[in-house]
Coordinates of C-alpha atoms and ligand atoms in Angstrom, one line a residue:
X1 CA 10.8 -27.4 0.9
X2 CA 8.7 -26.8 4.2
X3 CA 9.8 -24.2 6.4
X4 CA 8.6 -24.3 10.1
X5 CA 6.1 -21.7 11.4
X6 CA 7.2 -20.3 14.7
X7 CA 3.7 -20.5 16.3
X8 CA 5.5 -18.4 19.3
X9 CA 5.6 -15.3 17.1
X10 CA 2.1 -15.8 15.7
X11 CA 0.5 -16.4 19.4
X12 CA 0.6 -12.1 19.8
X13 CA -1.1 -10.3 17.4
X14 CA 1.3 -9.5 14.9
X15 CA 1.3 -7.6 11.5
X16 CA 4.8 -9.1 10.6
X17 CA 3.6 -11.7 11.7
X18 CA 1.3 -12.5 9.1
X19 CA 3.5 -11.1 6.3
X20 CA 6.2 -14.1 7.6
X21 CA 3.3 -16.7 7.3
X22 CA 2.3 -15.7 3.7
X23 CA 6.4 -15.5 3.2
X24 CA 6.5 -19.6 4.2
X25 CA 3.4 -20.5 2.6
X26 CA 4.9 -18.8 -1.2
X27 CA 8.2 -20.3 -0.4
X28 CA 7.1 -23.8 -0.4
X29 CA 6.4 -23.8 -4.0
X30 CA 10.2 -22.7 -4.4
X31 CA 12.8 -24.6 -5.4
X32 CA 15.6 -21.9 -3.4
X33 CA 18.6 -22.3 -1.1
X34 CA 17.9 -22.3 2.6
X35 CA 20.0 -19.8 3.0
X36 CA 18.2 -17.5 0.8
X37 CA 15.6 -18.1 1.9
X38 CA 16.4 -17.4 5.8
X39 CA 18.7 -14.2 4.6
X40 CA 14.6 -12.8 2.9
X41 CA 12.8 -13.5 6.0
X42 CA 14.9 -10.4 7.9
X43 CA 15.0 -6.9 7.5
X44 CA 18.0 -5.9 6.3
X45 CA 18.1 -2.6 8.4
X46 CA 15.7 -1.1 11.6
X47 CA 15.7 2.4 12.8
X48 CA 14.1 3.8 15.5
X49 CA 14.0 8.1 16.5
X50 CA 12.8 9.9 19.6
X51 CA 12.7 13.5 18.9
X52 CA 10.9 16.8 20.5
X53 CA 8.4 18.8 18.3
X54 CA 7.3 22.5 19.5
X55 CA 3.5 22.4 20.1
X56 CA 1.3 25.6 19.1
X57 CA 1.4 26.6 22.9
X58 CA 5.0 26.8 23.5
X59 CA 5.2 23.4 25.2
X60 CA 7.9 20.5 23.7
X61 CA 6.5 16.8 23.5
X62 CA 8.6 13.8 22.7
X63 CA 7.6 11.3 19.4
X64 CA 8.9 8.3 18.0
X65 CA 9.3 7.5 14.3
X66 CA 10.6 4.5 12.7
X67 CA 12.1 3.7 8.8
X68 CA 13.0 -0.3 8.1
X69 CA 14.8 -1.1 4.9
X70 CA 13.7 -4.7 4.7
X71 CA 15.7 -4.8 1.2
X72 CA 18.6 -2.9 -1.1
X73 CA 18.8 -6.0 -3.3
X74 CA 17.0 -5.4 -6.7
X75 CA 18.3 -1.6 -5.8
X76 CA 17.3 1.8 -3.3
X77 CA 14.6 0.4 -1.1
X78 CA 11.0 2.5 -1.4
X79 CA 8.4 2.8 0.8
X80 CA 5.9 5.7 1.7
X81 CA 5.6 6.5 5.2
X82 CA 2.8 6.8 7.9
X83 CA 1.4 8.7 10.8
X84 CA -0.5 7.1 12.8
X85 CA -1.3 6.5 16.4
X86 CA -1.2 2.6 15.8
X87 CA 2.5 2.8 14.1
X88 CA 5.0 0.4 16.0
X89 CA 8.1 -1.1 14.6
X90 CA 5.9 -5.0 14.0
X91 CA 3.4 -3.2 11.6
X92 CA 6.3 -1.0 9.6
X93 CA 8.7 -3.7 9.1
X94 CA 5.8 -6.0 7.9
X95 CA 4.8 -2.9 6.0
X96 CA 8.5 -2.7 4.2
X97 CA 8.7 -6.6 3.6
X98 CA 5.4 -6.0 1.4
X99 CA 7.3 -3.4 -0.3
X100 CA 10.2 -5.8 -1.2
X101 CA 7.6 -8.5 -2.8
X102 CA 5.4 -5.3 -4.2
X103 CA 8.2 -3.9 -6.0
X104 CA 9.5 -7.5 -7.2
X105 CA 6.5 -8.5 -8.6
X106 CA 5.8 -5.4 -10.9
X107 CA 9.0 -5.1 -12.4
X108 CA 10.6 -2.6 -10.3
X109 CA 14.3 -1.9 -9.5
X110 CA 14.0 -1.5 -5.9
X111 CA 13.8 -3.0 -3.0
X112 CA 11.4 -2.5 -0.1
X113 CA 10.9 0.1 2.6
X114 CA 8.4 1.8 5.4
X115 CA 8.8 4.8 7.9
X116 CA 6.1 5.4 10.5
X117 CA 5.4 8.3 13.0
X118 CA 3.0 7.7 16.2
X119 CA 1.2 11.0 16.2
X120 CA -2.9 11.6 15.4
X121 CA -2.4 14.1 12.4
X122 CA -5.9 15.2 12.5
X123 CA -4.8 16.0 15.8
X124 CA -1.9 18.6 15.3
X125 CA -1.8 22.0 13.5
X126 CA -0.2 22.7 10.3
X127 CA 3.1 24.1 11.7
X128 CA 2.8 21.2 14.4
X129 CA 3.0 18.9 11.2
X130 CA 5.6 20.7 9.6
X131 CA 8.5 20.9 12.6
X132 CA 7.2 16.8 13.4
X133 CA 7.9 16.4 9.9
X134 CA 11.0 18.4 9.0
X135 CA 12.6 16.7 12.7
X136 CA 11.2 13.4 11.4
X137 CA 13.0 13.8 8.3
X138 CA 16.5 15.6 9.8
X139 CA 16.6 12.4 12.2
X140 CA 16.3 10.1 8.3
X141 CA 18.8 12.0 6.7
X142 CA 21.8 9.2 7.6
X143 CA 19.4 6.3 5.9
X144 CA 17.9 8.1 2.6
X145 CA 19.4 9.8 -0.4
X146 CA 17.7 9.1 -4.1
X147 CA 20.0 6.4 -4.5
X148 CA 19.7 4.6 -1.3
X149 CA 16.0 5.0 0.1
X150 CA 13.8 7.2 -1.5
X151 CA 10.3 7.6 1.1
X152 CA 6.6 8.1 -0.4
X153 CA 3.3 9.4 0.9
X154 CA 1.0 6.5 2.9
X155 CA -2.0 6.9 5.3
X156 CA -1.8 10.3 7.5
X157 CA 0.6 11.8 5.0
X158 CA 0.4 13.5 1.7
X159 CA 2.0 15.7 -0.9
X160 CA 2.7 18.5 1.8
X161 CA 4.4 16.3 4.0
X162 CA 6.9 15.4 1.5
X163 CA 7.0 18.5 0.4
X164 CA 8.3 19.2 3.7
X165 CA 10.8 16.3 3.7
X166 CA 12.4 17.3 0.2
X167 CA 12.6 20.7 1.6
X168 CA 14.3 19.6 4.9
X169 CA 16.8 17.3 3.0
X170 CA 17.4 19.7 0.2
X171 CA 18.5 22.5 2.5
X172 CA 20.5 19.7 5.1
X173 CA 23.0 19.2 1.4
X174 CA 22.3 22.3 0.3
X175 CA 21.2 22.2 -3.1
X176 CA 17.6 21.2 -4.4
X177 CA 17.0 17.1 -4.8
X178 CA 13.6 16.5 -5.8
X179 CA 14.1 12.5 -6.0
X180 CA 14.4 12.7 -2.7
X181 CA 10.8 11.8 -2.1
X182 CA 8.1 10.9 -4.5
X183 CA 4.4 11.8 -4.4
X184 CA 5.2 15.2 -4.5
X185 CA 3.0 18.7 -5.4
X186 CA 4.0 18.8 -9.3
X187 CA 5.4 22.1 -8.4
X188 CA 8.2 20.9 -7.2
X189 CA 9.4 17.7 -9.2
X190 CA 6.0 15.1 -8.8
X191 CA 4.5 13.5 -11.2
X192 CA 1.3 13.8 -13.1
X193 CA -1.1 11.1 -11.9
X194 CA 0.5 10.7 -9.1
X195 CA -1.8 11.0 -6.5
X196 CA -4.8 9.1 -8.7
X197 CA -2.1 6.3 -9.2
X198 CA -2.8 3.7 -6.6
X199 CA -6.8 3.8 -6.4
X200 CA -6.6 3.8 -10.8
X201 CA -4.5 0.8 -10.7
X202 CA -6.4 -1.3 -8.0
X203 CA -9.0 -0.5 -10.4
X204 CA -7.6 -1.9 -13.6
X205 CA -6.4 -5.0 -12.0
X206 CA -9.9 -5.3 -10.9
X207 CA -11.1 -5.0 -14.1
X208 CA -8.4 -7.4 -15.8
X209 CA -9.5 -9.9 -12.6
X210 CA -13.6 -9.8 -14.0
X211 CA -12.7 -10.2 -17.3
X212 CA -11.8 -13.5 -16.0
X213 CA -14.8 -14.7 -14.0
X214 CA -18.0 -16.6 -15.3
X215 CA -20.2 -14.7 -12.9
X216 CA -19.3 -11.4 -14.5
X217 CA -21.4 -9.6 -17.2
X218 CA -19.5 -7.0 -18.6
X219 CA -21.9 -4.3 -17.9
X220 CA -19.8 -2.0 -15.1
X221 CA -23.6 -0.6 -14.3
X222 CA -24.1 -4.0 -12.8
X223 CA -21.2 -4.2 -10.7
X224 CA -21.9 -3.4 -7.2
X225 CA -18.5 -2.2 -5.3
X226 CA -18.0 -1.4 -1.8
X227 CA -15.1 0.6 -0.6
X228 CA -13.8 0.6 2.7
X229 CA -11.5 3.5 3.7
X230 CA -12.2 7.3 1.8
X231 CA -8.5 8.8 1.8
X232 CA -6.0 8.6 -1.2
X233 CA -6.5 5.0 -2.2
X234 CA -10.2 4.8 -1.3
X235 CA -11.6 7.7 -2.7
X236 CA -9.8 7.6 -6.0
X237 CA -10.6 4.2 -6.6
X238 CA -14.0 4.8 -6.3
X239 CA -14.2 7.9 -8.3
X240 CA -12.0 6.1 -10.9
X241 CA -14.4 3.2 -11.2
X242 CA -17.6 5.6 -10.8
X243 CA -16.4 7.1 -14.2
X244 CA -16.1 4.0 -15.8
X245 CA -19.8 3.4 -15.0
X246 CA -19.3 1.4 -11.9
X247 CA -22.2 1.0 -9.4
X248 CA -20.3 2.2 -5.6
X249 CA -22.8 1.2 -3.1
X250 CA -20.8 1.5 0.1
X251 CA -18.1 3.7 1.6
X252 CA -16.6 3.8 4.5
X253 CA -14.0 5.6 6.5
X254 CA -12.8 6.0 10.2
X255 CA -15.9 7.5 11.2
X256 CA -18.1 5.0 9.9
X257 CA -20.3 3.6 6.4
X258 CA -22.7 4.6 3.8
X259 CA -24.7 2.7 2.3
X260 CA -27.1 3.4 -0.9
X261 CA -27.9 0.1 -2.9
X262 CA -29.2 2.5 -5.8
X263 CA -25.6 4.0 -5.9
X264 CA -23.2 6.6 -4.4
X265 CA -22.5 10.2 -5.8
X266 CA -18.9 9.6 -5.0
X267 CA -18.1 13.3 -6.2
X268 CA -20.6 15.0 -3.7
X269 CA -19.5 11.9 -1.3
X270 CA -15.9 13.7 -2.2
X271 CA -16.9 17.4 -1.6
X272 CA -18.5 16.4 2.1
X273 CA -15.5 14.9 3.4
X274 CA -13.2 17.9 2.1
X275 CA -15.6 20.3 3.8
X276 CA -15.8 18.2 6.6
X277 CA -13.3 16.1 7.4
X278 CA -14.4 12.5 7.6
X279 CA -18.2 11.0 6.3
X280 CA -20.0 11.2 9.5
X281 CA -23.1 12.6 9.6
X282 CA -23.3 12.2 5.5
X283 CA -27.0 11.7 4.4
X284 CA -26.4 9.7 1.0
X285 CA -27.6 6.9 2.1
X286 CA -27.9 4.6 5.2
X287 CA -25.4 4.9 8.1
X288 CA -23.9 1.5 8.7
X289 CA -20.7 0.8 10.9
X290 CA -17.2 -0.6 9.6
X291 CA -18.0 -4.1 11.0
X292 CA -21.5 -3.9 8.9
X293 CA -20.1 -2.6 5.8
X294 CA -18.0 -5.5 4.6
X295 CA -20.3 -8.0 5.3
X296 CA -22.9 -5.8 2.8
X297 CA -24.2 -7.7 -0.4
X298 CA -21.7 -6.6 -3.6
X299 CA -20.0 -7.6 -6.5
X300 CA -16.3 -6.8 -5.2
X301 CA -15.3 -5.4 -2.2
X302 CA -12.4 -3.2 -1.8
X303 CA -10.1 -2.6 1.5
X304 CA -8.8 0.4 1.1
X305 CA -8.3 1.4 4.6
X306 CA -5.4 -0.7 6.7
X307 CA -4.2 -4.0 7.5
X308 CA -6.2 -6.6 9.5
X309 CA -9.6 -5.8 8.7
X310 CA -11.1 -9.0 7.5
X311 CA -10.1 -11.5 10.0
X312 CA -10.5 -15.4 10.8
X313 CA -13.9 -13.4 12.8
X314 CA -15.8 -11.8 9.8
X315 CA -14.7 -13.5 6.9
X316 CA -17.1 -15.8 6.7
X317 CA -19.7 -12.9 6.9
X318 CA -18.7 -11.3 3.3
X319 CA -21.0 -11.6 0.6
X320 CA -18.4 -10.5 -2.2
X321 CA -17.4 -12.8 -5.2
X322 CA -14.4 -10.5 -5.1
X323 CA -11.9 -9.1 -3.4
X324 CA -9.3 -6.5 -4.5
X325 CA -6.8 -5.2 -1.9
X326 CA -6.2 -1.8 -1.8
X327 CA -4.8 -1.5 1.4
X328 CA -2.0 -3.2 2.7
X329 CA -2.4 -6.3 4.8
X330 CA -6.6 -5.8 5.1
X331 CA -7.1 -10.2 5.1
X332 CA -5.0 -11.7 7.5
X333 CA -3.7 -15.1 6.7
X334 CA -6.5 -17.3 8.5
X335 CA -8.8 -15.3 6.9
X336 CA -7.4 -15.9 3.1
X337 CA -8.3 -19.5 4.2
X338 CA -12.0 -18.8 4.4
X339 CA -12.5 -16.8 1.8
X340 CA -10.5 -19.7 -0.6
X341 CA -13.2 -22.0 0.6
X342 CA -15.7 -19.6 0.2
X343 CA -14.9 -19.6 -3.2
X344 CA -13.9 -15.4 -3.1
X345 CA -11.4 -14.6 -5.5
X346 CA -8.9 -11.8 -4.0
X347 CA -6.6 -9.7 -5.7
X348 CA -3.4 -9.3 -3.6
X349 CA -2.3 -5.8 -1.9
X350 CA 1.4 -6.3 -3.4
X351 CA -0.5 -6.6 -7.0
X352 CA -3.8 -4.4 -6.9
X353 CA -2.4 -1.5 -4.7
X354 CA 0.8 -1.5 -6.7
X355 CA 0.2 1.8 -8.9
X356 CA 1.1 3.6 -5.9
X357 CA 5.0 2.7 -6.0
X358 CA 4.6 2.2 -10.3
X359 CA 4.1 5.9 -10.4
X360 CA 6.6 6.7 -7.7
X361 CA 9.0 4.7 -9.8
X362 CA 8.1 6.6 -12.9
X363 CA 8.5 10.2 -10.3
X364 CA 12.0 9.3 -9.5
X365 CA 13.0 8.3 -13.2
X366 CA 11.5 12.0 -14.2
X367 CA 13.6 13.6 -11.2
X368 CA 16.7 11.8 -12.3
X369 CA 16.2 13.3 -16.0
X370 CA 14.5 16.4 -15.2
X371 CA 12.6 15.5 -17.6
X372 CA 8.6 15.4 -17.5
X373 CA 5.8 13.4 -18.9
X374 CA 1.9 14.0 -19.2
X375 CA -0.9 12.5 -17.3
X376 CA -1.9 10.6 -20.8
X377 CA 1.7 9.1 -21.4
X378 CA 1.8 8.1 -17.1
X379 CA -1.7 6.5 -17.3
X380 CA -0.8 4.6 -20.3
X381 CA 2.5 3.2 -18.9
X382 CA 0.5 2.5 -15.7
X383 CA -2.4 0.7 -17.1
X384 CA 0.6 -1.4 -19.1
X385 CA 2.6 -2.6 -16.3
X386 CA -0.2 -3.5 -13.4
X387 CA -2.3 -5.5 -16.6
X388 CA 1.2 -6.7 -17.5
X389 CA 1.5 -7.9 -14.1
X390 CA -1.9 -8.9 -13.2
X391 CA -1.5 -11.6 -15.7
X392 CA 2.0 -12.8 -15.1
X393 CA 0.5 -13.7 -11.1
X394 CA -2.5 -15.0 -12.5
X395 CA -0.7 -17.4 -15.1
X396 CA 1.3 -18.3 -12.2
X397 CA -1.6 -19.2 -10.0
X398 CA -2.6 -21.3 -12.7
X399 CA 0.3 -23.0 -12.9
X400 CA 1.2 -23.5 -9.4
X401 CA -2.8 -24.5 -8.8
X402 CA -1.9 -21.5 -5.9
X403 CA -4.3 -18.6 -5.0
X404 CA -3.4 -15.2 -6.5
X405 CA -1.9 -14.1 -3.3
X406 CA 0.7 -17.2 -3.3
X407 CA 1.5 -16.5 -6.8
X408 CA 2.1 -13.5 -6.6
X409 CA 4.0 -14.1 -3.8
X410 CA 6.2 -16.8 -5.5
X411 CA 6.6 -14.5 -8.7
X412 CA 8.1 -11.6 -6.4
X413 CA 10.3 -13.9 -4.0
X414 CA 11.6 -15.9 -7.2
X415 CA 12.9 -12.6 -8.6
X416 CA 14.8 -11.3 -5.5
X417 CA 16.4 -15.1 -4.7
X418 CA 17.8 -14.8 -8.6
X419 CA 19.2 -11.5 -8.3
X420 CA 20.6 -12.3 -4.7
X421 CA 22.3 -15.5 -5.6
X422 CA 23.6 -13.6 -8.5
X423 CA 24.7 -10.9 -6.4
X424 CA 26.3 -13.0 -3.8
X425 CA 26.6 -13.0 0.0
X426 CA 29.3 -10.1 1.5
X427 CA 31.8 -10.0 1.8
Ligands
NAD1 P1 -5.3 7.9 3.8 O1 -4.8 8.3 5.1 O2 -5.4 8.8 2.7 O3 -6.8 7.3 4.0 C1 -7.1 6.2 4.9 C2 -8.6 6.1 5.0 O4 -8.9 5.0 5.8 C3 -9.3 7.3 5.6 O5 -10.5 7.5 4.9 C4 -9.5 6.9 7.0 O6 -10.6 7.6 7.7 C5 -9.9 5.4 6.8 N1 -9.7 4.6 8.0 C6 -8.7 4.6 8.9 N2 -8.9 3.6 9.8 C7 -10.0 3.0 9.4 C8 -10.7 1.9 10.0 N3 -10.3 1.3 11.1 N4 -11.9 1.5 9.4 C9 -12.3 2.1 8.2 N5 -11.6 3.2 7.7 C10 -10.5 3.6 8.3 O7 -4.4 6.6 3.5 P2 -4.2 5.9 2.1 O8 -2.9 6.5 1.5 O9 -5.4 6.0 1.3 O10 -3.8 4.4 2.5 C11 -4.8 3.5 2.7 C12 -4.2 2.1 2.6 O11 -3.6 1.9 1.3 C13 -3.0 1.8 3.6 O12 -3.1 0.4 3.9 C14 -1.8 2.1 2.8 O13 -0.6 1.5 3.3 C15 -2.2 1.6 1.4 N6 -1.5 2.1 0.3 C16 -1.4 3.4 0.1 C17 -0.8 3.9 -1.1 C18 -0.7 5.4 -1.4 O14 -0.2 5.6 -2.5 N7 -1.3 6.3 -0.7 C19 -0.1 3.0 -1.9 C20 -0.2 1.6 -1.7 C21 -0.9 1.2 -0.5

């Protein structure tokens, strides 16, 4: 079945956008109910806050915040939220739909989420951070609860800020609820591996993805990687692959790239930016700019950063056999074209940026028991269910004669038209 495009929607630049055209493309290779099919193309639920935060100097300024729930049907809807100054309602309810197919397609009983603040946090003080937050969160209170949405860390956010959020919401009912939030300080209810989680499992699926391709030798020290974006996902994937023996010969982050063909000392890489803030004015290697960096010569090449980074403009420029999404929405649709003639195999943001929300998952199972595991028995589970799930897309994409991105697209929708139709329309 064929579903029309609405070439209206797609004429402004559009996050959601995009996330509807790789919906239609997956959903012509499944045999499902209009009806479903239109009922999975909306968000289920849209909020949108203006609220006053106290600056340092007394003065009161107005910010907006958004949380979509683009699906309760597998169960809670999850999604991690993010401040940023390019945050509008198009980019976070793309954002949740990607949750809905994410959680789908590794297995997870939940549906799909995302939350957004426009605010620069590099631009506000700690206790600015922490009223924007605990308002931010207050304002939530009516849409989350562990059962119904449970929110997550995502870029300009961390373990403090929902450290702040669990705080708010515990005192707001009154007792403690760490599964609340996950991606929390292990102080107070996270999990071990946690914050590792997503940049460890882009890097496994990446591994279980050049197990699979002629070109590749085996020997890690041969692999040249680039990375673009040095912040959770970024710099843990890098530093995870650098220990496996990995070759990183580009990172990049707001600020701008590095580039050593010989190899990156992601560790010292790792101690600049925390004294510093960001990789400018780094001197491991050569300075090249955003734009220059993913057009460098490498094995794989790893968004990490945001969505809409390689684009029907640069694509052709990459040089990468491979790509593996760590960010969410970094190739846009025309650009997936490209690269499929180009011959680049990419590994999907809702499959190789996944061990965020698997670890999340494992978090809120942990809270519900109060009961804890260790970073050896999450790693293990993790590595299980994104190699579990890399293959189940990639036999799929087989199948289907599809590009991993499709399949893994059909595997995720399949799963939440079953359990809908099962479930039923209300009332
Ligand atoms: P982060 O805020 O920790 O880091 C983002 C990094 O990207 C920073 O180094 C920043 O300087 C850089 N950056 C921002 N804009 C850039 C640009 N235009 N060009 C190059 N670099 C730029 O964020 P994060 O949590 O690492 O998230 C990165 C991406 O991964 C996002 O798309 C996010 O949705 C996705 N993601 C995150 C998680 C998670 O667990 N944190 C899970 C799944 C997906």
């Amino acid at each position: 079945m064929v579903v029309a495009y609405n070439h209206a929607q797609r004429a402004k630049t559009s996050v959601y956008a995009d996330a509807l055209e790789q919906y239609n493309r997956a959903v012509n290779y499944l045999n499902i109910d209009d009806a479903l099919i239109d009922f999975m193309r909306y968000p289920r639920r849209e909020f949108t806050v203006n609220f006053p935060v106290r600056r340092d100097n007394g003065s009161v300024e107005m910010f907006t915040g958004y949380r979509v729930h683009h699906s309760t049907v597998l169960g809670p809807s999850k999604g991690g939220i993010r401040y940023s100054l390019a945050v509008d309602l198009d980019e976070v309810r793309a954002l949740a739909m990607w949750m809905t197919w994410k959680c789908a397609l590794v297995g997870l009983p939940y549906g799909g989420a995302k939350g957004g603040v426009v605010v620069d946090p590099k631009k506000m003080s700690q206790g600015e951070l922490e009223r924007l937050t605990r308002r931010y969160a207050a304002e939530l209170i009516p849409l989350i609860s562990p059962h119904a949405d449970i929110p997550a860390p995502d870029m300009g956010t961390n373990g403090q800020t929902m450290a702040w959020f669990m705080d708010t919401y515990s005192m707001t009912v009154g007792y403690s609820v760490p599964a609340i939030v996950t991606g929390k300080p292990v102080i107070i209810g996270g999990s071990q591996g946690r914050v590792e989680a997503t940049g460890r499992g882009t890097i496994v699926v990446m591994i279980e993805a050049l197990k699979g391709r002629s070109w590749w030798k085996s020997i890690p020290g041969e692999t040249r990687l680039i990375v673009q974006g040095f912040g959770n996902v970024g710099a843990n994937a890098a530093e995870y692959a650098q220990t496996l023996g990995f070759k990183i010969v580009g990172v990049s982050d707001v600020s701008g790239g590095v580039y050593n063909p010989d190899g990156l000392d992601i560790h010292s890489l790792r101690e600049y930016v925390d004294r510093n803030g960001t990789l400018e004015g780094s001197d491991f290697g050569e300075s090249v700019s955003n734009e220059e960096l993913l057009a460098l010569p490498c094995d794989v090449l790893i968004p990490a950063a945001m969505e809409g980074q390689i684009t029907r403009h640069n694509a052709h420029l990459v040089k990468a056999k491979m790509i593996v999404e760590g960010a969410n929405g970094p190739t846009t649709p025309e650009a997936d074209d490209i690269l499929n003639d180009m011959g680049v195999f990419v590994v999907p943001d809702i499959l190789a940026n996944a061990g965020g929300v698997v670890v999340s998952y494992f978090e809120w199972v942990q809270d519900l028991q109060s009961f804890f595991w260790d970073t050896e028995e999450v790693f293990r589970q993790l590595q299980r269910k994104m190699a579990q799930s890399y293959y189940a897309t990639e036999s799929t994409a087989d199948k289907h004669k599809v590009p991993m991105r499709i399949a893994a697209q059909i595997l995720a929708i399949r799963r939440v038209a079953d359990a809908l139709k099962t479930r039923g329309f209300y009332p």
